[in-house]
Structures are given as structure tokens and as C-alpha cells.
Amino acid sequence: MPSHKRLHSRSEAKLSNPAIVKRPKRTLKPKEKSVIERVNALSVAQFYDQFFPPSAAGTVGSSTNLRITLSAWKEMPPPFREACVDLLELTSRDHYHRSEKGWSRAKKLKEMGHPAMKYLLLHPAPAAPLILKEDKLAGGEQTDGFLSFMITEEDRFEVIYCYELHLQPSLQGKGVGRRMMEVMEMIGSRVGVEKAMLTVFRSNDRAVKAYERWGYRVDDFSPEPRKLRDGTVKEPSYVILSKEREGFAREEKGHEQNDPGGLSKSADENGTDNKTASAQHG
């Protein structure tokens, strides 16, 4: 009985003083943003300041008066956006029609307007490297060429993914496309990604050979051929190519900058989920 009284007394004490049974609330630490989230949260001007290589400020290719500028979809006037799709359609519509994807201008416009997509645009010199007017791209309604890219995740890697590269026919074969890819790779190196990747139609033999000359190889993530029920083997209409960071184009001496934003991570820290990119190249 005495022990029961003592137990009863403790219970009464707990009821009369609820503070005894309260537990302190747990304070959860905010989840740290990934490199990709931090980079894609930057404005186009901030992205330019941190990652656009100064060595890319000059004219590009042989016998051209063009230079590369940086923009985002929302900074482009609607007529300029339409001009980009017009160029894409000019260079690649036939490849789309021959693929399982087919061609849809509306779907392509939506894809190109992804908020994380950045654009390298070709403009006549002496345009400034970044042309902003009230946070909008200033200039004409035509484009000589463009390259779209995104800092994203693919097959557990942080990559810079080239979604589109299209040039006016008169500029092909003058080194412009290669230079635009080099600028993209230098941006990727500054961000600290592990690979550069792209998707290209197999039917676009000229583009496939050009990327191979520039050091791109079939990626492990590229789709394999499928064996149909009748025994025939069907090749995918596209192939995914990639290049390791070690093979990226290097900035000219005096312009090198290593991890300016403090955003890069070592290779063994880069474990991420995959996201399939669907763009093709002309």
C-alpha cells in the first residue's frame, strides 16, 4: 500500500504541474538547396556575372560579324521567340516528322519556355554581351542562331544539357556551332557539373559527325535498340551523347575562373535523380 500511495502521489504531481510532462519542440534545419536549385534560382544577369566566360565576348566563327549573348526565354520579345522556333523548324522539322515524336510547334514552344532554360543567342557585333532593357532583351526580331541549355540532373549526374543548337544555313561550316558549344562547356565548367550532354536525331548524320569530332560519345544513358515481337530490331530515332568535364573547352589564359560562385561539388558528392531531356539538334 505505501508504494501505491507514492505512485498515486507522483501521478497527482504530474497532473497538477503539466510542465513536467511536456517535451521540447524539435527544430528542423532547413534543407540545403542543391547546386542545380541554386544556379537555376539566379536571374539571367546574375547567372551571366557568375558563369559567362569573358573570353566569349568576341566575335565567333570565320568571316562573321556575330557575337554570343546570353538570355532567358522570358527576356525575349514574342516575335524573337517565334523566330527561334522558325529556325528550329527550318533545320529540323523533317527529322521530327521521321521520328516517333512527331512535330508539334505548340509543344516545342512550351518546352523552350522552361524557366530554367538559358539561351546563347547570335547577334551582330558590336552588341553588348548582355543586352537588357527593363529586364527584357533588346534588339531585332530575327536570329542568326541559338543554343539552349539547362543545368539539370541526368542519370544521377549534375550536367549541363544542350537542348537545341540551330544556325542559319549560311553560317554552317564556319566554326560558329563549335564555338557556341565551347562557350556552353566553359559555363558548365564554371558551374561545376560533371558532364555535358545532348540529344541528336540519328537521321541528322551531319550533326552526329560534328559532335563526334568535338569529343562527344554515346552516353550509357542512351536508349538501346528494341526487339519487336516479329523479331525485327528497331533503333531509337535519337541518340544521347555526352562529354566528361575533363574534356570541356578551356578558357583562354587570363580568363580562367574556378568555381566562382562556390557551387561546385566533387564527383563523389554528385548523386542525383535522372530527368530525360527530349530536344534534338539541327
Short mmCIF file of C-alpha atoms in Angstrom, two decimals:
data_model
loop_
_atom_site.label_atom_id
_atom_site.label_comp_id
_atom_site.label_asym_id
_atom_site.label_seq_id
_atom_site.Cartn_x
_atom_site.Cartn_y
_atom_site.Cartn_z
CA MET A 1 0.00 0.00 0.00
CA PRO A 2 2.67 2.60 0.76
CA SER A 3 4.20 2.09 -2.66
CA HIS A 4 0.79 2.59 -4.26
CA LYS A 5 0.34 5.84 -2.39
CA ARG A 6 3.71 7.06 -3.61
CA LEU A 7 2.77 6.21 -7.22
CA HIS A 8 -0.55 7.96 -6.78
CA SER A 9 1.24 11.00 -5.42
CA ARG A 10 3.53 11.15 -8.44
CA SER A 11 0.53 11.00 -10.77
CA GLU A 12 -1.13 13.82 -8.90
CA ALA A 13 2.08 15.83 -9.13
CA LYS A 14 2.18 15.38 -12.92
CA LEU A 15 -1.46 16.45 -13.25
CA SER A 16 -1.01 19.47 -11.03
CA ASN A 17 2.15 20.52 -12.87
CA PRO A 18 1.75 19.74 -16.61
CA ALA A 19 5.16 21.28 -17.40
CA ILE A 20 6.79 18.12 -16.08
CA VAL A 21 5.45 16.01 -18.97
CA LYS A 22 5.98 18.50 -21.82
CA ARG A 23 8.73 17.76 -24.34
CA PRO A 24 10.67 20.49 -26.09
CA LYS A 25 9.70 21.03 -29.74
CA ARG A 26 12.16 19.77 -32.32
CA THR A 27 13.71 22.42 -34.51
CA LEU A 28 14.17 21.13 -38.06
CA LYS A 29 17.07 22.51 -40.02
CA PRO A 30 16.10 23.93 -43.43
CA LYS A 31 17.05 21.59 -46.26
CA GLU A 32 20.09 22.84 -48.12
CA LYS A 33 19.42 23.61 -51.76
CA SER A 34 21.29 21.62 -54.37
CA VAL A 35 23.74 23.17 -56.82
CA ILE A 36 21.11 22.91 -59.54
CA GLU A 37 18.44 24.65 -57.46
CA ARG A 38 20.80 27.46 -56.50
CA VAL A 39 22.02 28.01 -60.06
CA ASN A 40 18.55 27.93 -61.59
CA ALA A 41 17.26 30.39 -58.98
CA LEU A 42 19.61 33.09 -60.31
CA SER A 43 18.36 35.81 -62.61
CA VAL A 44 19.85 35.83 -66.10
CA ALA A 45 22.00 38.84 -65.13
CA GLN A 46 23.30 37.07 -62.01
CA PHE A 47 23.96 33.91 -64.00
CA TYR A 48 25.86 35.96 -66.57
CA ASP A 49 28.00 37.67 -63.91
CA GLN A 50 28.95 34.38 -62.26
CA PHE A 51 29.27 31.92 -65.11
CA PHE A 52 29.53 33.56 -68.55
CA PRO A 53 33.18 33.31 -69.67
CA PRO A 54 34.77 36.69 -70.51
CA SER A 55 36.71 35.01 -73.31
CA ALA A 56 33.40 34.50 -75.14
CA ALA A 57 32.88 38.23 -75.64
CA GLY A 58 34.48 38.40 -79.10
CA THR A 59 33.07 37.56 -82.49
CA VAL A 60 32.59 33.90 -83.36
CA GLY A 61 33.45 31.73 -86.34
CA SER A 62 35.24 32.66 -89.52
CA SER A 63 34.03 35.50 -91.74
CA THR A 64 31.22 36.54 -89.39
CA ASN A 65 30.38 39.71 -87.53
CA LEU A 66 28.46 37.90 -84.82
CA ARG A 67 28.91 37.59 -81.09
CA ILE A 68 27.23 35.46 -78.44
CA THR A 69 24.79 36.94 -75.92
CA LEU A 70 23.01 35.30 -73.00
CA SER A 71 19.28 35.40 -72.38
CA ALA A 72 16.30 33.53 -70.96
CA TRP A 73 13.02 32.83 -72.72
CA LYS A 74 11.03 35.42 -70.77
CA GLU A 75 13.56 38.16 -71.69
CA MET A 76 12.97 37.61 -75.41
CA PRO A 77 10.23 39.58 -77.21
CA PRO A 78 7.49 37.20 -78.50
CA PRO A 79 8.46 37.82 -82.18
CA PHE A 80 12.03 36.81 -81.36
CA ARG A 81 10.81 33.61 -79.70
CA GLU A 82 8.81 32.80 -82.82
CA ALA A 83 11.91 33.46 -84.91
CA CYS A 84 13.82 30.89 -82.85
CA VAL A 85 11.12 28.28 -83.44
CA ASP A 86 11.04 29.20 -87.13
CA LEU A 87 14.77 28.48 -87.36
CA LEU A 88 14.36 25.21 -85.46
CA GLU A 89 11.57 24.19 -87.81
CA LEU A 90 13.67 25.11 -90.84
CA THR A 91 16.62 22.96 -89.77
CA SER A 92 14.92 20.02 -88.01
CA ARG A 93 11.25 19.63 -88.90
CA ASP A 94 11.93 16.76 -91.30
CA HIS A 95 13.88 14.91 -88.60
CA TYR A 96 10.97 15.30 -86.19
CA HIS A 97 8.49 14.03 -88.77
CA ARG A 98 10.57 10.89 -89.33
CA SER A 99 10.80 10.19 -85.59
CA GLU A 100 8.34 8.64 -83.16
CA LYS A 101 7.96 12.06 -81.52
CA GLY A 102 6.48 13.87 -84.49
CA TRP A 103 6.43 17.64 -84.80
CA SER A 104 4.31 19.99 -82.69
CA ARG A 105 5.10 23.69 -82.71
CA ALA A 106 2.96 24.28 -79.63
CA LYS A 107 4.76 21.58 -77.62
CA LYS A 108 8.14 22.88 -78.72
CA LEU A 109 7.26 26.44 -77.66
CA LYS A 110 6.22 25.15 -74.24
CA GLU A 111 9.42 23.14 -73.84
CA MET A 112 11.60 26.07 -74.88
CA GLY A 113 9.89 28.29 -72.30
CA HIS A 114 11.02 26.21 -69.31
CA PRO A 115 12.02 28.72 -66.59
CA ALA A 116 15.43 27.08 -66.05
CA MET A 117 16.36 27.16 -69.76
CA LYS A 118 19.11 29.57 -70.80
CA TYR A 119 19.93 30.69 -74.32
CA LEU A 120 23.12 31.59 -76.14
CA LEU A 121 22.00 33.87 -78.97
CA LEU A 122 23.90 35.09 -82.02
CA HIS A 123 23.76 38.86 -82.54
CA PRO A 124 25.64 41.17 -84.91
CA ALA A 125 28.62 42.91 -83.27
CA PRO A 126 29.16 45.33 -81.60
CA ALA A 127 26.18 44.37 -79.46
CA ALA A 128 26.94 44.20 -75.74
CA PRO A 129 27.45 40.68 -74.35
CA LEU A 130 24.21 41.05 -72.39
CA ILE A 131 21.53 43.38 -73.73
CA LEU A 132 18.85 44.20 -71.21
CA LYS A 133 16.20 46.89 -71.39
CA GLU A 134 13.84 46.92 -68.43
CA ASP A 135 14.86 43.29 -67.83
CA LYS A 136 13.92 42.42 -71.41
CA LEU A 137 16.16 41.51 -74.32
CA ALA A 138 16.50 44.47 -76.67
CA GLY A 139 17.09 44.05 -80.37
CA GLY A 140 15.51 42.80 -83.55
CA GLU A 141 13.05 40.06 -84.27
CA GLN A 142 15.35 37.71 -86.18
CA THR A 143 18.02 35.29 -85.03
CA ASP A 144 21.10 34.01 -86.81
CA GLY A 145 21.29 31.08 -84.42
CA PHE A 146 20.83 29.94 -80.87
CA LEU A 147 21.84 27.26 -78.39
CA SER A 148 19.56 26.41 -75.48
CA PHE A 149 20.87 24.67 -72.37
CA MET A 150 19.91 23.84 -68.81
CA ILE A 151 21.77 22.95 -65.63
CA THR A 152 19.92 19.78 -64.65
CA GLU A 153 20.13 16.17 -63.46
CA GLU A 154 20.59 13.17 -65.72
CA ASP A 155 21.24 9.59 -64.68
CA ARG A 156 22.32 10.69 -61.17
CA PHE A 157 24.78 13.30 -62.51
CA GLU A 158 24.70 17.07 -62.44
CA VAL A 159 25.07 18.08 -66.08
CA ILE A 160 24.77 20.94 -68.50
CA TYR A 161 22.33 19.69 -71.10
CA CYS A 162 22.26 21.17 -74.60
CA TYR A 163 18.65 21.05 -75.73
CA GLU A 164 18.92 22.84 -79.07
CA LEU A 165 21.60 24.12 -81.41
CA HIS A 166 20.41 25.71 -84.65
CA LEU A 167 22.13 28.01 -87.14
CA GLN A 168 21.06 29.71 -90.32
CA PRO A 169 22.27 27.59 -93.28
CA SER A 170 24.65 30.37 -94.35
CA LEU A 171 26.54 30.06 -91.03
CA GLN A 172 27.03 26.30 -91.07
CA GLY A 173 30.58 25.10 -91.60
CA LYS A 174 32.17 28.34 -90.31
CA GLY A 175 33.02 27.22 -86.79
CA VAL A 176 30.06 29.02 -85.20
CA GLY A 177 28.34 25.90 -83.86
CA ARG A 178 31.55 24.57 -82.37
CA ARG A 179 32.29 27.89 -80.67
CA MET A 180 28.79 28.02 -79.15
CA MET A 181 29.30 24.50 -77.76
CA GLU A 182 32.68 25.58 -76.34
CA VAL A 183 31.05 28.53 -74.55
CA MET A 184 28.40 26.20 -73.13
CA GLU A 185 31.12 23.83 -71.88
CA MET A 186 33.02 26.68 -70.24
CA ILE A 187 29.81 27.69 -68.46
CA GLY A 188 29.38 24.08 -67.33
CA SER A 189 32.95 24.02 -66.04
CA ARG A 190 32.37 27.21 -64.05
CA VAL A 191 29.19 25.82 -62.52
CA GLY A 192 30.99 22.58 -61.66
CA VAL A 193 28.89 19.97 -63.47
CA GLU A 194 30.27 16.53 -64.25
CA LYS A 195 29.19 16.18 -67.87
CA ALA A 196 27.82 17.95 -70.91
CA MET A 197 25.02 16.06 -72.64
CA LEU A 198 22.81 16.41 -75.69
CA THR A 199 20.24 14.52 -77.73
CA VAL A 200 20.51 14.32 -81.52
CA PHE A 201 18.46 12.58 -84.20
CA ARG A 202 20.24 9.63 -85.77
CA SER A 203 18.92 10.80 -89.14
CA ASN A 204 20.85 14.06 -88.71
CA ASP A 205 24.10 12.46 -89.81
CA ARG A 206 25.91 15.77 -90.28
CA ALA A 207 25.20 16.87 -86.70
CA VAL A 208 26.14 13.46 -85.25
CA LYS A 209 29.51 13.54 -87.00
CA ALA A 210 30.14 17.13 -85.88
CA TYR A 211 29.50 16.29 -82.22
CA GLU A 212 31.78 13.27 -82.50
CA ARG A 213 34.55 15.50 -83.89
CA TRP A 214 34.02 17.79 -80.90
CA GLY A 215 34.63 14.95 -78.47
CA TYR A 216 31.11 13.71 -77.71
CA ARG A 217 30.46 9.97 -77.39
CA VAL A 218 27.37 7.79 -76.91
CA ASP A 219 26.33 8.02 -73.28
CA ASP A 220 25.49 4.98 -71.15
CA PHE A 221 22.05 6.52 -70.68
CA SER A 222 21.31 6.48 -74.42
CA PRO A 223 18.38 4.16 -75.26
CA GLU A 224 19.15 0.69 -76.59
CA PRO A 225 17.56 -0.84 -79.72
CA ARG A 226 14.26 -2.68 -79.09
CA LYS A 227 13.43 -6.12 -80.42
CA LEU A 228 9.84 -6.25 -81.68
CA ARG A 229 7.50 -9.26 -81.49
CA ASP A 230 8.15 -10.17 -85.11
CA GLY A 231 11.88 -10.35 -84.38
CA THR A 232 12.89 -7.14 -86.09
CA VAL A 233 15.16 -4.73 -84.25
CA LYS A 234 14.04 -1.11 -84.03
CA GLU A 235 16.65 1.57 -83.45
CA PRO A 236 15.62 4.65 -81.45
CA SER A 237 15.28 7.75 -83.60
CA TYR A 238 17.74 9.63 -81.40
CA VAL A 239 20.98 9.08 -79.54
CA ILE A 240 22.24 10.70 -76.33
CA LEU A 241 25.84 11.91 -76.47
CA SER A 242 28.00 13.23 -73.66
CA LYS A 243 31.43 14.55 -72.76
CA GLU A 244 33.13 14.39 -69.37
CA ARG A 245 34.10 17.63 -67.65
CA GLU A 246 37.79 16.87 -68.15
CA GLY A 247 37.25 17.22 -71.90
CA PHE A 248 35.46 20.58 -71.77
CA ALA A 249 36.78 23.52 -73.74
CA ARG A 250 39.22 25.61 -71.70
CA GLU A 251 39.13 29.35 -71.30
CA GLU A 252 41.96 31.37 -72.73
CA LYS A 253 44.79 32.14 -70.33
CA GLY A 254 43.95 35.09 -68.12
CA HIS A 255 40.23 34.33 -68.14
CA GLU A 256 40.17 31.16 -66.08
CA GLN A 257 37.93 31.10 -63.05
CA ASN A 258 37.40 28.11 -60.81
CA ASP A 259 34.06 27.74 -59.07
CA PRO A 260 33.36 31.50 -58.81
CA GLY A 261 30.05 31.04 -57.08
CA GLY A 262 31.22 28.35 -54.68
CA LEU A 263 28.66 25.99 -56.17
CA SER A 264 30.67 23.06 -57.50
CA LYS A 265 30.91 19.71 -55.74
CA SER A 266 33.36 16.86 -56.02
CA ALA A 267 32.43 13.90 -58.18
CA ASP A 268 31.67 11.61 -55.25
CA GLU A 269 29.12 14.10 -53.88
CA ASN A 270 27.04 14.28 -57.06
CA GLY A 271 24.30 11.69 -56.57
CA THR A 272 21.02 12.89 -58.12
CA ASP A 273 17.89 11.59 -59.78
CA ASN A 274 17.55 11.48 -63.55
CA LYS A 275 15.41 13.59 -65.84
CA THR A 276 15.13 12.82 -69.54
CA ALA A 277 15.73 15.64 -71.99
CA SER A 278 13.89 15.44 -75.29
CA ALA A 279 15.34 18.15 -77.51
CA GLN A 280 17.00 17.40 -80.82
CA HIS A 281 19.58 19.29 -82.86
CA GLY A 282 19.68 20.64 -86.33
#
